[in-house]
Short mmCIF file of C-alpha atoms in Angstrom, two decimals:
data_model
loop_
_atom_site.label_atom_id
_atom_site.label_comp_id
_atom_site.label_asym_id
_atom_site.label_seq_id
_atom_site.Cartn_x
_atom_site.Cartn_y
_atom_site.Cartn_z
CA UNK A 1 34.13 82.70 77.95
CA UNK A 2 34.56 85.37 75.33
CA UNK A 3 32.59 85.50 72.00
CA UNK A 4 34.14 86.55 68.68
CA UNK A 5 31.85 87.92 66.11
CA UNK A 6 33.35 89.38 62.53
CA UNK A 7 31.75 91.40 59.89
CA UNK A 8 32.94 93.38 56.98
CA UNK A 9 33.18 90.34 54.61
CA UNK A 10 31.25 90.97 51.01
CA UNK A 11 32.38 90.61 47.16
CA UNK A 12 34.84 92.73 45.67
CA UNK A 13 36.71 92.86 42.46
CA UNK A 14 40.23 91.71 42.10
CA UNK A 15 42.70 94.33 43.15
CA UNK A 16 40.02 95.38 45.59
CA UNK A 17 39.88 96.33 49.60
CA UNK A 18 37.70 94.80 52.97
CA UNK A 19 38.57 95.57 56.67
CA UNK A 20 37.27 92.76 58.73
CA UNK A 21 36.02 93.33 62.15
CA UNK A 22 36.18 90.93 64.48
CA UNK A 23 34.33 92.17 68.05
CA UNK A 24 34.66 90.16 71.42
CA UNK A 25 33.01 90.48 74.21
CA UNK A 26 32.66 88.36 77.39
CA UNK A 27 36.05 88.22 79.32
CA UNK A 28 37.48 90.64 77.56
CA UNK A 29 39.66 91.58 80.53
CA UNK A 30 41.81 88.89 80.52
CA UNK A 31 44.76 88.98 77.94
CA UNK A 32 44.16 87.41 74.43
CA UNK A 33 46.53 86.71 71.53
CA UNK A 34 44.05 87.13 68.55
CA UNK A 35 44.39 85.00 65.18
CA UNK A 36 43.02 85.46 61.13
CA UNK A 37 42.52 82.23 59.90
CA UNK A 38 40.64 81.48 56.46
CA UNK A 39 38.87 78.34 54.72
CA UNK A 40 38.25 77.81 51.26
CA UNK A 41 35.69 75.11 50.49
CA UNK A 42 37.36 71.31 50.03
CA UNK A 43 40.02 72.98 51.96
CA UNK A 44 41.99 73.05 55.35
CA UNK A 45 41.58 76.30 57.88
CA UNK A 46 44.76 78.09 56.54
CA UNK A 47 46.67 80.46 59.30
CA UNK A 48 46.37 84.16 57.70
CA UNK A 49 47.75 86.33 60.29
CA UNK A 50 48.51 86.94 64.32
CA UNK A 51 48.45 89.51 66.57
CA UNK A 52 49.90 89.64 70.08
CA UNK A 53 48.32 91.16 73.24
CA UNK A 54 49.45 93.96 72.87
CA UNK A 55 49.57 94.48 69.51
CA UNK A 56 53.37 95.20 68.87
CA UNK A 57 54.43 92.04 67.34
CA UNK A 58 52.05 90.00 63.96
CA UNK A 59 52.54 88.08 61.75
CA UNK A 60 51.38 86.59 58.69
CA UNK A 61 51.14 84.10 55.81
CA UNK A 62 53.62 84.14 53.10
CA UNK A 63 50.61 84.55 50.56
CA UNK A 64 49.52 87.33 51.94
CA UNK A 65 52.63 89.36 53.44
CA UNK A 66 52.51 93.03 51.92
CA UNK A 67 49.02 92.74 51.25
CA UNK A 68 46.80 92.25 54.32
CA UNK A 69 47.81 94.04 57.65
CA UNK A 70 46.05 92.72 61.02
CA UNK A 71 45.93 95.07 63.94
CA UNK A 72 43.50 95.44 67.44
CA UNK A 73 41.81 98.51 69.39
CA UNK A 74 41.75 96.63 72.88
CA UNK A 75 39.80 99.74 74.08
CA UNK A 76 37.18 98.60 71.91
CA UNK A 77 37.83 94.64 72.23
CA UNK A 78 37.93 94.89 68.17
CA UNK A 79 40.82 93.30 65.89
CA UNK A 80 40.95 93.79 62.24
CA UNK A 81 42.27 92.75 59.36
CA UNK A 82 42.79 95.22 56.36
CA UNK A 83 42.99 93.28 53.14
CA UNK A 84 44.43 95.14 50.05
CA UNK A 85 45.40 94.10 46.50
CA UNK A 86 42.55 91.02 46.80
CA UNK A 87 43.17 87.95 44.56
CA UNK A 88 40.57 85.61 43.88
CA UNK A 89 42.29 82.74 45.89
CA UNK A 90 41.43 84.85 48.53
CA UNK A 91 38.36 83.32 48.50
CA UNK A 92 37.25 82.09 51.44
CA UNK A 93 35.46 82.26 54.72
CA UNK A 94 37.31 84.28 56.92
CA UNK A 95 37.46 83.31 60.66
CA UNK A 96 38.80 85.25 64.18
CA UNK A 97 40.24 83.35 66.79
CA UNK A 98 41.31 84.14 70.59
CA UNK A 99 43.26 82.30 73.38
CA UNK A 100 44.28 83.67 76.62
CA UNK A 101 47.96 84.76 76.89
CA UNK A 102 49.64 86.73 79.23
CA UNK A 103 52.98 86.57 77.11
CA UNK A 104 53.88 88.14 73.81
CA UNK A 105 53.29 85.00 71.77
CA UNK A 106 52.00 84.78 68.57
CA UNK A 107 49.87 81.87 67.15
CA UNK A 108 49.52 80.17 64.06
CA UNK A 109 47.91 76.54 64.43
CA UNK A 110 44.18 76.53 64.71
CA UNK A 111 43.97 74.37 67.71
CA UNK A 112 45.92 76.24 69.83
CA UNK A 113 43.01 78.74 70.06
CA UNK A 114 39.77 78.56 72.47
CA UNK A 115 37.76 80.97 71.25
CA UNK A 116 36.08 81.37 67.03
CA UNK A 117 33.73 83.02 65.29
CA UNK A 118 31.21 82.07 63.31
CA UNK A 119 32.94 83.41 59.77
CA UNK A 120 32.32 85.87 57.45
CA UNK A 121 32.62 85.28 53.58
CA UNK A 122 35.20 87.31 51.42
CA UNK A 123 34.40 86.56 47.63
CA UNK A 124 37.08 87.70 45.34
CA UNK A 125 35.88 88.44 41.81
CA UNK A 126 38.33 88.29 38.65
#
């Protein structure tokens, strides 16, 4: 079992910055592909952005390519998510997500992850 907890959510203007945390702990030995994934109310989990074991391959959502950059301290069992240039459609609860891999895959599809937290809200002011 591992459990994902993020922080670093808040309100910020338009054109603003956050760096979400997103600590696990439990298992934390094994190998897990790590996952940025965001809801907006009356709306679908959208994918935001992956990270690989290792941390040498991500990707991300069209929408927010160039702006948001995900990366992971496995010393510290911490990923993050650096959000520049915020747009108020970036609105949204923002959710980390973990499933054992011992390959360099990435993810993208909510349910092919085991492991969320609980959210933390990003509010996007114009």
């Amino acid at each position: 079992q591992v459990q994902l907890v993020e922080s670093g959510g808040g309100l910020v203007q338009a054109g603003g910055s956050l760096r979400l945390s997103c600590a696990a702990s439990g298992r934390t030995s094994n190998s897990y592909a790590m996952g940025w994934f965001r809801q907006a109310p009356g709306s679908e989990r959208e994918f935001v952005g992956a990270i690989n074991w290792s941390g040498d391959s991500t990707d991300y959502a069209d929408s927010v390519k160039g702006r948001f950059t995900i990366s992971r301290d496995n010393a510290k069992n911490t990923v993050f998510l650096q959000m520049n240039s915020l747009k108020p459609e970036d609105t949204a609860v923002y959710y980390c997500a973990a499933r054992l891999s011992k390959v360099g895959r990435l993810y993208t599809i909510p349910y092919e992850y085991d492991y969320w937290g609980q959210g933390t809200q990003v509010t996007v002011s114009s």
